[in-house]
Short mmCIF file of C-alpha atoms in Angstrom, two decimals:
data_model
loop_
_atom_site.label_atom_id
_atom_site.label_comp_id
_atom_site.label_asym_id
_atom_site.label_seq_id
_atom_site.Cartn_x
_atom_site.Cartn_y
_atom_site.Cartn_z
CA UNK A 184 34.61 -4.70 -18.85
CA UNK A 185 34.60 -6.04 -22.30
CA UNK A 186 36.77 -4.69 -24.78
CA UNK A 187 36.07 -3.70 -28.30
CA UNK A 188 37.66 -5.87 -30.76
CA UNK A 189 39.87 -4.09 -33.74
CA UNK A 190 40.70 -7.63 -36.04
CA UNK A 191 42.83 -7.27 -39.27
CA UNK A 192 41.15 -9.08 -41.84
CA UNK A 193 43.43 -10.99 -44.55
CA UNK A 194 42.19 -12.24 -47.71
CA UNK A 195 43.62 -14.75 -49.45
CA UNK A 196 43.31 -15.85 -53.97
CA UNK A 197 44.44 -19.55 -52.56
CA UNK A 198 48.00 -19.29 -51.65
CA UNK A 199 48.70 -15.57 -51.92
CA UNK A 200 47.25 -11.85 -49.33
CA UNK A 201 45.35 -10.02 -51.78
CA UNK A 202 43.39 -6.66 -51.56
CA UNK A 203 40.57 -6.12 -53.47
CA UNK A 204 38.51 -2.76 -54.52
CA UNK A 205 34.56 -3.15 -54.45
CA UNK A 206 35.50 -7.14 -54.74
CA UNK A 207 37.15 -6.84 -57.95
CA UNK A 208 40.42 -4.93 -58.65
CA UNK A 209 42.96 -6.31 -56.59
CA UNK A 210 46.77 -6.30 -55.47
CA UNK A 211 48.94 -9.21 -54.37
CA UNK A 212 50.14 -8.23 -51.27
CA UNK A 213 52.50 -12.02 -50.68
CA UNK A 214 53.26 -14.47 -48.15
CA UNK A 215 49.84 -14.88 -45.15
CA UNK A 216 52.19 -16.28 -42.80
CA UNK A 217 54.89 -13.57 -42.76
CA UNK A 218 51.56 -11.73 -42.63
CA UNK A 219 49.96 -13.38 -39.52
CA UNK A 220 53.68 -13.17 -37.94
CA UNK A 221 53.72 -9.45 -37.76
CA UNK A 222 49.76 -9.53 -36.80
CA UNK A 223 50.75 -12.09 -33.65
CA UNK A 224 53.74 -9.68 -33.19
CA UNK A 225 51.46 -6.97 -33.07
CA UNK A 226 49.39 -8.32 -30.20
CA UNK A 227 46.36 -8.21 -32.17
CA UNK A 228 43.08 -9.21 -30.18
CA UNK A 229 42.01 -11.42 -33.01
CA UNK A 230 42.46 -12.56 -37.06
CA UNK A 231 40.67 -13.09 -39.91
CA UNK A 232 41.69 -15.24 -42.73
CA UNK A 233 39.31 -15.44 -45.80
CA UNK A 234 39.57 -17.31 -48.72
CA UNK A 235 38.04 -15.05 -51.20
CA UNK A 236 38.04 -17.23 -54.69
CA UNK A 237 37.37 -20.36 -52.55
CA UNK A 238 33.87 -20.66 -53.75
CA UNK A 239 33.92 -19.38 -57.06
CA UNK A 240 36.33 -21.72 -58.07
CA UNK A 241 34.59 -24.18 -56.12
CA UNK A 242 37.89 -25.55 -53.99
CA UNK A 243 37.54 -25.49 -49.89
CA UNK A 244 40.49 -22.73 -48.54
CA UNK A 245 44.31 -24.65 -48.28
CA UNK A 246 44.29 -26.40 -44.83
CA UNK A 247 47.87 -26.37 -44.96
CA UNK A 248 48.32 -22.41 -45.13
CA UNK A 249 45.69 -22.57 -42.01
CA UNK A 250 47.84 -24.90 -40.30
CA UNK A 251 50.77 -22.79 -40.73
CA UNK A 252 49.10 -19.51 -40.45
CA UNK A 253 47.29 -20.83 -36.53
CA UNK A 254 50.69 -22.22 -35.76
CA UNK A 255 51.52 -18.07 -35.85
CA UNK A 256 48.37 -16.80 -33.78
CA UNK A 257 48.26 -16.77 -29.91
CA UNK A 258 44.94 -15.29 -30.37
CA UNK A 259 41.57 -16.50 -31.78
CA UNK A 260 41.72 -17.36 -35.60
CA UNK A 261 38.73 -17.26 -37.86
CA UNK A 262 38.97 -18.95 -40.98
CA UNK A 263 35.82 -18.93 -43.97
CA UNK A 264 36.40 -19.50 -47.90
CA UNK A 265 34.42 -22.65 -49.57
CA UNK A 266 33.15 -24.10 -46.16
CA UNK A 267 29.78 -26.11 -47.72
CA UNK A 268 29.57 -29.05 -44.99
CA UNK A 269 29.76 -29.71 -41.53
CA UNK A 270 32.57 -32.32 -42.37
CA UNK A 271 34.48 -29.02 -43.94
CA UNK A 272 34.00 -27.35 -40.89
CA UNK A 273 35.77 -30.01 -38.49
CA UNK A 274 38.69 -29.87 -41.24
CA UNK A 275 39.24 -26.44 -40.90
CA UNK A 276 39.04 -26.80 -36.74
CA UNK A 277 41.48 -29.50 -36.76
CA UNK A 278 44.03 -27.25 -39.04
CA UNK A 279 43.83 -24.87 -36.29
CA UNK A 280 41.01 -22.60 -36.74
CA UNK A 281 38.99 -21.57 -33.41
CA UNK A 282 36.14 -20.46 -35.52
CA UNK A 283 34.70 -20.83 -38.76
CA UNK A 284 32.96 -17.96 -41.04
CA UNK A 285 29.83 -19.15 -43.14
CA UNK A 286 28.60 -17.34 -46.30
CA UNK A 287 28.12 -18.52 -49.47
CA UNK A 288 26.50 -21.65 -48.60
CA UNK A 289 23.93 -20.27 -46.54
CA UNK A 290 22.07 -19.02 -49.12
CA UNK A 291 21.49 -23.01 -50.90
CA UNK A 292 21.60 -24.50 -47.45
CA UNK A 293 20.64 -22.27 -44.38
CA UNK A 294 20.15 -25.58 -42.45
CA UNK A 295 23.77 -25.60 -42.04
CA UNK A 296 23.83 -22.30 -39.45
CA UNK A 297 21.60 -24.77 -37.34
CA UNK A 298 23.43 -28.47 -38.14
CA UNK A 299 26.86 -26.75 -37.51
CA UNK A 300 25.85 -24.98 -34.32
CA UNK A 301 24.62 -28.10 -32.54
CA UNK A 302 27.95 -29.80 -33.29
CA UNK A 303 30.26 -27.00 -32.88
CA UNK A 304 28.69 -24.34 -30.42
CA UNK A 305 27.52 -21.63 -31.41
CA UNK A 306 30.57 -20.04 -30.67
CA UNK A 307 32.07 -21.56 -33.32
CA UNK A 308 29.95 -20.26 -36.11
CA UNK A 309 30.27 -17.04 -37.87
CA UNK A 310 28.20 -15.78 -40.67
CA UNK A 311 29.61 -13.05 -43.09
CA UNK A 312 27.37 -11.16 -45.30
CA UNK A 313 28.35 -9.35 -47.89
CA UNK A 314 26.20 -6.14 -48.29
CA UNK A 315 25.83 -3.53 -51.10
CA UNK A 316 23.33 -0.98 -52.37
CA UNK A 317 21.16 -1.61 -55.99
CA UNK A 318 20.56 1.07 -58.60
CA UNK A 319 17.81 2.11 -55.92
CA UNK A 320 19.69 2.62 -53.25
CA UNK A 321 18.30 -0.29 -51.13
CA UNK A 322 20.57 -2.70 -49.36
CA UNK A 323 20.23 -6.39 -51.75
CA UNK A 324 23.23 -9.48 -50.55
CA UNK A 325 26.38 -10.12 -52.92
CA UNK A 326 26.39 -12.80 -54.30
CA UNK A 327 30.39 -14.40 -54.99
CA UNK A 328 28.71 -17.27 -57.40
CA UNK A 329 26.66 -16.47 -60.32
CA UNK A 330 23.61 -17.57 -59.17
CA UNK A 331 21.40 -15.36 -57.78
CA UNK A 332 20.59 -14.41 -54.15
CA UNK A 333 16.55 -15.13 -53.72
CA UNK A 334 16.83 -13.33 -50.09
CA UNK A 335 16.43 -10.09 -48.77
CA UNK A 336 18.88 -8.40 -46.17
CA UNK A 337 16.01 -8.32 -43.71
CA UNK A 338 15.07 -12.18 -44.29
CA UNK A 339 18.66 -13.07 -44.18
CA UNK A 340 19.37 -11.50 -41.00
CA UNK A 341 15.71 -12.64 -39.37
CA UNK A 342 17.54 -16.28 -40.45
CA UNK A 343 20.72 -16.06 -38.39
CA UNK A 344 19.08 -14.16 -35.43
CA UNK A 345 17.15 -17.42 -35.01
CA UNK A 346 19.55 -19.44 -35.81
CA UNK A 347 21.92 -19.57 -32.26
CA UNK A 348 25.18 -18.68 -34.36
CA UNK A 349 28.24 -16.79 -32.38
CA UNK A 350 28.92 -13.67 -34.50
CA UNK A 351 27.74 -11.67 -37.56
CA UNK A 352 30.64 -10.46 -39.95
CA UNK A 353 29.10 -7.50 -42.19
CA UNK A 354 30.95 -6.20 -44.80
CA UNK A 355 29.87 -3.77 -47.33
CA UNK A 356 31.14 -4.23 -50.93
CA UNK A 357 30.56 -0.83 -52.21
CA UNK A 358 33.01 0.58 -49.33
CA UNK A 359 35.45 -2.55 -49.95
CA UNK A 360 39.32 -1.00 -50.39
CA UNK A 361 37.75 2.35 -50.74
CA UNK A 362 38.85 3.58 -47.88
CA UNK A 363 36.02 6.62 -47.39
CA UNK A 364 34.52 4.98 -43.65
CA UNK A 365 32.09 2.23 -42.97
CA UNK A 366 28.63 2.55 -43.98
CA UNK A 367 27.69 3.18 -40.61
CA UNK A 368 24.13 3.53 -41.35
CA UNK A 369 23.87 -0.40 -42.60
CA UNK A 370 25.62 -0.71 -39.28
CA UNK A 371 23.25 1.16 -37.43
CA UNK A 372 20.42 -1.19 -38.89
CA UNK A 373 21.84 -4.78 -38.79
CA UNK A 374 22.71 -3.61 -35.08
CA UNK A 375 19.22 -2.92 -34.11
CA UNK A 376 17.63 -6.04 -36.31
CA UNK A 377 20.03 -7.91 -34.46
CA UNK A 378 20.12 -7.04 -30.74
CA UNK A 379 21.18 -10.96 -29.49
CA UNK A 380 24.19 -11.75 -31.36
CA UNK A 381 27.91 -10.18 -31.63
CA UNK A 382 28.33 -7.49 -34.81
CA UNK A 383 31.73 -7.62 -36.64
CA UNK A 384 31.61 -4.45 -39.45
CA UNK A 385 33.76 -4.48 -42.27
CA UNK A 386 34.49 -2.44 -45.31
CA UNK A 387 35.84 1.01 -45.67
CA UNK A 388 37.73 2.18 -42.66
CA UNK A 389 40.16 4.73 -43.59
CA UNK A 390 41.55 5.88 -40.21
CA UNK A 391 40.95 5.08 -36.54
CA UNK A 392 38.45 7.39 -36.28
CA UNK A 393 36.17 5.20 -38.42
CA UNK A 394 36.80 2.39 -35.98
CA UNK A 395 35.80 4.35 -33.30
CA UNK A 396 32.31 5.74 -35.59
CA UNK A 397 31.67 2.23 -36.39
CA UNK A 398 31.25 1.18 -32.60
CA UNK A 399 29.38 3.97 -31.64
CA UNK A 400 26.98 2.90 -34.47
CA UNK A 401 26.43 -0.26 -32.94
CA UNK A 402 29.38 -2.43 -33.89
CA UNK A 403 30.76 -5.36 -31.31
CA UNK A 404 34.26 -5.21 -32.95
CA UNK A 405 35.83 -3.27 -36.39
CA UNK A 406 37.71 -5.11 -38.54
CA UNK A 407 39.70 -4.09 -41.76
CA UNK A 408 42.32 -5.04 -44.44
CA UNK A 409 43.69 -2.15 -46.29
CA UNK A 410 43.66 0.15 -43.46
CA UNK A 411 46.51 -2.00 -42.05
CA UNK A 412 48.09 -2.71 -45.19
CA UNK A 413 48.55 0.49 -47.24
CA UNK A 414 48.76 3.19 -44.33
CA UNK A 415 50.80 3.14 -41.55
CA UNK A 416 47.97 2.85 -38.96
CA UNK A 417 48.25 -0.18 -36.96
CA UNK A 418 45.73 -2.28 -34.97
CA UNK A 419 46.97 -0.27 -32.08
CA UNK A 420 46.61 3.18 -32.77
CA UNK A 421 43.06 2.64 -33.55
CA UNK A 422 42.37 1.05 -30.10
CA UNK A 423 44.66 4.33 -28.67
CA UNK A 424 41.41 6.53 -30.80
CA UNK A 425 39.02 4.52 -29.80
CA UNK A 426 40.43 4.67 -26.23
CA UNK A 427 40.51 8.44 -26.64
CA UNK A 428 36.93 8.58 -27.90
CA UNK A 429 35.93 6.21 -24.21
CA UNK A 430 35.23 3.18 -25.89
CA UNK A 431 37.01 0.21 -23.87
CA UNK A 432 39.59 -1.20 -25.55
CA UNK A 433 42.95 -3.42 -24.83
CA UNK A 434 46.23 -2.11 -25.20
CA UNK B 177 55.00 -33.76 -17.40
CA UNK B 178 51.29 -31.99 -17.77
CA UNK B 179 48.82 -34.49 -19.42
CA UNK B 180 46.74 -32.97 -21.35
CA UNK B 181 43.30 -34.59 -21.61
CA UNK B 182 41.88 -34.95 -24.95
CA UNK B 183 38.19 -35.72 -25.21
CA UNK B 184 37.37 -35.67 -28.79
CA UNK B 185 35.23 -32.84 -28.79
CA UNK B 186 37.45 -29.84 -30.11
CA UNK B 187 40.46 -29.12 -31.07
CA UNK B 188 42.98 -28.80 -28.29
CA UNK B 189 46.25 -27.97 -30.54
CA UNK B 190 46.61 -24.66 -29.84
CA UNK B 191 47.07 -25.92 -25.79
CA UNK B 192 49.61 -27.90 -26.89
CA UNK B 193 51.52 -25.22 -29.07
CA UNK B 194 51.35 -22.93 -26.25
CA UNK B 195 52.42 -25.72 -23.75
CA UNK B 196 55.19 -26.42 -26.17
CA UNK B 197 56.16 -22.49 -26.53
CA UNK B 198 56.69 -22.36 -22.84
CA UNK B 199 58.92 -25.53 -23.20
CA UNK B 200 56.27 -27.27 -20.68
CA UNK B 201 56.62 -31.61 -21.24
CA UNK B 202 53.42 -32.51 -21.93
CA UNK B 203 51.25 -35.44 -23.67
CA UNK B 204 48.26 -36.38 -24.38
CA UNK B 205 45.81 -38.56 -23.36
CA UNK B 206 42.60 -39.98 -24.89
CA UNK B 207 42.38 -42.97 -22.96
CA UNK B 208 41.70 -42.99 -19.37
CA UNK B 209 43.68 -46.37 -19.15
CA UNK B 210 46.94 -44.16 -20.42
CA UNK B 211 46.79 -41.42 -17.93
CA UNK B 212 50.04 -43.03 -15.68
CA UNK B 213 51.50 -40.51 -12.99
CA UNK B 214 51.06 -36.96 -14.20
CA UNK B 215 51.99 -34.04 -12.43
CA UNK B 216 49.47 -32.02 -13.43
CA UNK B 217 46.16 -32.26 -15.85
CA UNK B 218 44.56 -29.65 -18.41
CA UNK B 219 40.92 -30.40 -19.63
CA UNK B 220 40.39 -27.87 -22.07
CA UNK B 221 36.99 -27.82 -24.05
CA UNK B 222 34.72 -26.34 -26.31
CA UNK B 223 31.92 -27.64 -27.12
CA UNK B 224 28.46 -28.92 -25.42
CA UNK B 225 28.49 -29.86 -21.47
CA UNK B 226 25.77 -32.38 -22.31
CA UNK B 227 27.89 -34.33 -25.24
CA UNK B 228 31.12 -33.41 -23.29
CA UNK B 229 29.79 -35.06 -19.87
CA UNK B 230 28.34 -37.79 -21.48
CA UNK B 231 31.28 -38.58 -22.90
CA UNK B 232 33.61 -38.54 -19.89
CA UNK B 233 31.10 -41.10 -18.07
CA UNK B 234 31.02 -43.37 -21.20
CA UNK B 235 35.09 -43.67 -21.28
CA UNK B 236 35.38 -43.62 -17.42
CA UNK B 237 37.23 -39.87 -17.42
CA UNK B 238 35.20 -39.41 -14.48
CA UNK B 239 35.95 -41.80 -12.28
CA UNK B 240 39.47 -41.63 -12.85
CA UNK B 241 39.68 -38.04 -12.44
CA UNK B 242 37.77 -38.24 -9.32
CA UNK B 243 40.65 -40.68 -8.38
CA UNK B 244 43.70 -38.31 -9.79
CA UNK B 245 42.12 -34.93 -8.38
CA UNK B 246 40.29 -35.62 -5.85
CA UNK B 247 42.28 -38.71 -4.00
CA UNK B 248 45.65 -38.35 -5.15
CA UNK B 249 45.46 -34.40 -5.33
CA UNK B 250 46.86 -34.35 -8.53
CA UNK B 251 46.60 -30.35 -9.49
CA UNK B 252 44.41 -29.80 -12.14
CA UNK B 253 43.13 -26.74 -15.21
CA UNK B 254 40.38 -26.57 -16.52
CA UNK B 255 39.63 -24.86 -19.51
CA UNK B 256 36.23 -23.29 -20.45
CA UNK B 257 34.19 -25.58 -20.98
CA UNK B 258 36.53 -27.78 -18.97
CA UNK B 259 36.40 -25.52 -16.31
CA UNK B 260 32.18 -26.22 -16.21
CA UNK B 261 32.71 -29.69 -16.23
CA UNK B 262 33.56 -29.00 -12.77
CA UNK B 263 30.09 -27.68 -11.88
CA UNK B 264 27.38 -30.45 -10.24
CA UNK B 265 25.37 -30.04 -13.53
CA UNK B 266 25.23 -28.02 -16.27
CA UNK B 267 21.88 -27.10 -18.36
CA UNK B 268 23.72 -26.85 -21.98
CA UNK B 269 21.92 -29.59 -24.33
CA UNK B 270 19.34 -30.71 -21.42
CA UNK B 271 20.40 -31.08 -17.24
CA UNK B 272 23.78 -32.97 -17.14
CA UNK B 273 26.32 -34.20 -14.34
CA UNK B 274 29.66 -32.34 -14.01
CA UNK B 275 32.48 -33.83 -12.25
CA UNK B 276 31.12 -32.05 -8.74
CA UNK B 277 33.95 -30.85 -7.96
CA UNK B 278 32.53 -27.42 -7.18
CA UNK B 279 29.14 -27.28 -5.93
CA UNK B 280 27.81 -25.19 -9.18
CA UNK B 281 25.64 -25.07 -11.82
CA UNK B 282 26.16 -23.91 -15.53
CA UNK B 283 23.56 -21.82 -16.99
CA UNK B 284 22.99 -19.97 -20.05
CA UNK B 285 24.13 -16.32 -19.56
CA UNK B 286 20.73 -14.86 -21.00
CA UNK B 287 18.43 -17.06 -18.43
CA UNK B 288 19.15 -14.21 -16.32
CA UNK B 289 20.22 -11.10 -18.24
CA UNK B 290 18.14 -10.90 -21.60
CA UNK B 291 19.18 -8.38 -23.15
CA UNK B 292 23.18 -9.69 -23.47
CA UNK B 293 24.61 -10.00 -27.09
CA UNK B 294 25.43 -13.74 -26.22
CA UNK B 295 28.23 -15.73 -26.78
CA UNK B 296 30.38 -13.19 -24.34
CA UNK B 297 32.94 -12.54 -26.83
CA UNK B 298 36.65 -10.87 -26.57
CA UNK B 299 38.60 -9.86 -24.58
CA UNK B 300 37.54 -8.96 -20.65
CA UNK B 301 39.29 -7.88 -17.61
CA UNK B 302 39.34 -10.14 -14.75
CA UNK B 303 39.18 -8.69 -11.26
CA UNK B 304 39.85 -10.24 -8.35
CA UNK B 305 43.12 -11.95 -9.26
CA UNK B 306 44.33 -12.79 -5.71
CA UNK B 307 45.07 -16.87 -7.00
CA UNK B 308 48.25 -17.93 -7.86
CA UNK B 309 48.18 -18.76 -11.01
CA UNK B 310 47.07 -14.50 -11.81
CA UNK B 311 50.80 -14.37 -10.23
CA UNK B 312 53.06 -11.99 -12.30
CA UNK B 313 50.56 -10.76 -14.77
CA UNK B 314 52.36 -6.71 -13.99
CA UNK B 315 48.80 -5.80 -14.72
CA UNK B 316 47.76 -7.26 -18.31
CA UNK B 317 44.46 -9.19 -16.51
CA UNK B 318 43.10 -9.07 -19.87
CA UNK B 319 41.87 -12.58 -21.19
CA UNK B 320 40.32 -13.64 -24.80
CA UNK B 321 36.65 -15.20 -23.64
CA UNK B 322 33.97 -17.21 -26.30
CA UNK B 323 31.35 -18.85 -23.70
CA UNK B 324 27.19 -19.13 -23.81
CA UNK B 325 27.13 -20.45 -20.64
CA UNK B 326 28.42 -19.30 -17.20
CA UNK B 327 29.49 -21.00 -14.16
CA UNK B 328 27.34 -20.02 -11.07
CA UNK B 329 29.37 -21.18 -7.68
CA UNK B 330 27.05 -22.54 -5.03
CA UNK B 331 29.83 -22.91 -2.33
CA UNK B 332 32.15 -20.52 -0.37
CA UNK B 333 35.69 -21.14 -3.32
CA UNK B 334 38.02 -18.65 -4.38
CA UNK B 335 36.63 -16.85 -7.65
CA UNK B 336 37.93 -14.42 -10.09
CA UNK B 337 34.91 -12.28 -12.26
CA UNK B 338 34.86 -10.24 -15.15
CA UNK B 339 32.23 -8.30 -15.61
CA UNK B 340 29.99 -8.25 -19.24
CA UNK B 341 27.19 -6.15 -17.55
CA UNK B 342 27.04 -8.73 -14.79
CA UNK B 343 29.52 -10.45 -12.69
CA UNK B 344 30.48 -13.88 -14.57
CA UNK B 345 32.58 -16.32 -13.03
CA UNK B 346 35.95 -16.13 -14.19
CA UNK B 347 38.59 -18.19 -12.88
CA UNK B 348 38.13 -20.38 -9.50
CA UNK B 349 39.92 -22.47 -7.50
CA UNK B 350 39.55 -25.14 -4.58
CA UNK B 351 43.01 -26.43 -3.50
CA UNK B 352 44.28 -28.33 -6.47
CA UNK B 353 41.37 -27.83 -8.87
CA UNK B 354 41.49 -24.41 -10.55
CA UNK B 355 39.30 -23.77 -13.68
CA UNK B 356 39.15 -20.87 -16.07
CA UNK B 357 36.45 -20.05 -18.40
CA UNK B 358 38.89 -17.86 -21.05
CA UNK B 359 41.00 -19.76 -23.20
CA UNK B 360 45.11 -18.76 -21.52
CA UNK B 361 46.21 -20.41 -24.96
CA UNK B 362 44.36 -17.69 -27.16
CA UNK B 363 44.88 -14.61 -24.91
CA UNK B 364 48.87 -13.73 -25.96
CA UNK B 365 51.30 -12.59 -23.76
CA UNK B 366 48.95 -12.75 -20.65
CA UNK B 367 47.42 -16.36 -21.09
CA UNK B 368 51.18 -17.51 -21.72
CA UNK B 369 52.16 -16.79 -18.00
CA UNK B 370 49.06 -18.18 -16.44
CA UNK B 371 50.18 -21.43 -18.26
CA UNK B 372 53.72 -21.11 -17.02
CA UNK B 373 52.11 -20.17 -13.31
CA UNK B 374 49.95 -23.33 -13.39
CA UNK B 375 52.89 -25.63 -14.12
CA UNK B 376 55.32 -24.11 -11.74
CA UNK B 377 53.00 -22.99 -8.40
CA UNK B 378 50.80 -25.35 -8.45
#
């Protein structure tokens, strides 16, 4: 049977592991290979590496910290920050990377999704989404330039459900590094818009019983940064919940 | 020494660091006309069987490996997508020729189950384990998997399943040719031994 995926997410400011609230305040939290060390350690089913100021600053992510950083992982590495081209993409595979996470650049070039699939496989293509509520309450897309995002959360995800990519990262930027739970109810939703495709959730989890909410809300796999970095729950004891709560997991 | 066949398509470093971990010799090759005497062969793969079989015909990977493996008996892993390169055809990218090694096909795993959340994604269980290179696992049969596609065996071979709401073709083997569709060099602690099992049972 398949397990449930629990993948540490680590975000990096170029060089450094940082952890931001809501995207903005943030702590420097040091070195992402002693980082990805204890993670490979840790026997962690998968990793995350994001390059979070990649894009605003305009810069692709350091292809030598994602050489050194996949030289540390017996297990699948996803790497996204300032990926714009196809050529970009086969950069960050030969550095190391088994899969690549799109976001920015879909919004000025959704022809990518499709161009980058048909040389990569699909199962080489993530797209993250960053997700928050307006002064209404409805769900609009984050936008980490300062241009302005012209497309709605449905459109968006009607765009990569036909667009053959491998996974779905969702993260919501209100419950960024607050720690309070997913928002399982945007979970709920981009689960049932999306029924063909892999969901990774992010954003929010406070304990392992979140992890263990989020699946049951339709989630393929929970990741999370600050969980694993400011409390002492590990990777583990959220698959030993999650276990507990008969959701298949591997230990 | 474990040759390690390098067809251009995807990145096949992290075979090599994990080769390397287990202090395994090993090269690689990207020209048929290099291959020499190996003792053993890896084709790993991502990628697209059309492109990827296309490719091995253009360089003449498949006649030579029809020489190594199937003449000379030279034991050989394949890797995901390398393991469906040992399929008759596969319909990835339009109907292409495999290396026939196993009468089988490779289809896309929704053709038949529709409702899948496709690519088959983390990590599985595989059942079934009764082929040498499974040997002293002490249980952990738990292997990282990324595949669209699935092998479907037309012959009577030796398989090894996992199960993602349906059986899917796991691991196989026909005297020297063993395939598996997880990747051994992303799956830790378990895919580490496999490795070692291929180079020393085989």
């Amino acid at each position: 049977m398949l397990r449930y995926r629990v993948i540490p997410l680590v975000l990096l400011d170029g060089y450094s592991v940082v952890k931001t609230i809501q995207f903005d305040v943030r702590r420097n939290l040091g070195n992402p290979i002693t980082v990805a060390r204890v993670y490979n350690m840790r026997n962690v089913d998968e990793l995350i590496l994001l390059d979070i100021d990649a894009t605003k600053e305009g810069r692709g992510i350091d292809l030598h910290t994602v050489q050194t950083v996949a030289a540390e992982c017996f297990m699948p590495l996803t790497v996204g920050g300032g990926l714009q081209t196809c050529d970009d993409i086969a950069k960050t595979l030969a550095a190391g990377a088994d899969k690549v996470s799109l976001n920015s650049v879909i919004f000025d070039n959704i022809d990518l999704l499709k161009e980058a699939v048909a040389v990569f496989g699909s199962q080489c293509i993530i797209v993250s989404i960053d997700v928050k509520k307006d002064s209404n309450g409805k769900y609009i897309l984050y936008s980490h330039s300062d241009k302005k995002v012209n497309l709605s959360l449905d459109e968006c995800l009607d765009l990569i459900a036909s667009s053959n990519v491998g996974e779905i990262l969702v993260n919501n930027v209100d419950n960024d590094g607050v720690m309070e739970g997913y928002d399982l109810d945007l979970i709920n939703y981009v689960s049932k818009c999306i029924k063909s495709i892999p969901i990774i959730v992010a954003g929010g989890a406070s304990s392992p019983t979140d992890c263990s909410s989020a699946i049951k809300s339709g989630a393929s796999a929970v990741s999370a940064a600050s969980l694993f970095h400011f409390t002492s729950f590990t990777p583990r004891s959220c698959k030993e919940n999650m276990a507990a709560a008969n959701i298949p997991v591997r230990l | 020494m474990i040759s390690v066949i390098d067809l251009k398509i995807c990145n096949i470093a992290s075979v090599l660091r994990a080769l390397d971990t287990l202090g395994l010799e090993n090269k690689v090759v990207d020209d048929p006309k290099d291959i020499g005497q190996p003792d053993k062969l890896i084709l790993p793969g991502v990628g697209n069987f059309f492109e990827a079989s296309n490719r091995m015909r253009s360089l003449g990977w498949d006649l030579l490996l029809r020489e190594k493996v199937l003449e000379e008996k030279v034991p050989i892993l394949g890797i995901c997508l390398g393991m469906q390169l040992f399929a008759s055809y596969g319909e990835e990218g339009g109907q292409s020729k495999g290396l026939d090694f196993i009468n089988a096909k490779v289809s896309y795993l929704r053709s038949s189950h529709e409702n899948l959340r496709v690519p088959h994604v983390g990590w599985n269980d595989v059942s079934r384990c009764d082929m040498p290179i499974f040997d002293s696992l002490e249980g952990d049969n738990c292997f990282y998997f990324v595949h669209s596609y699935e092998m479907i065996i037309q012959e009577s071979v030796q398989a090894a399943y996992s199960n993602y709401g349906v059986d899917i073709v796991a691991a196989v083997q026909k005297d020297n040719i063993v395939g598996v569709q997880f990747h051994p060099e992303k799956s830790q602690k378990a895919g580490l031994t496999l490795l070692q099992n291929f180079a020393r049972r085989m």
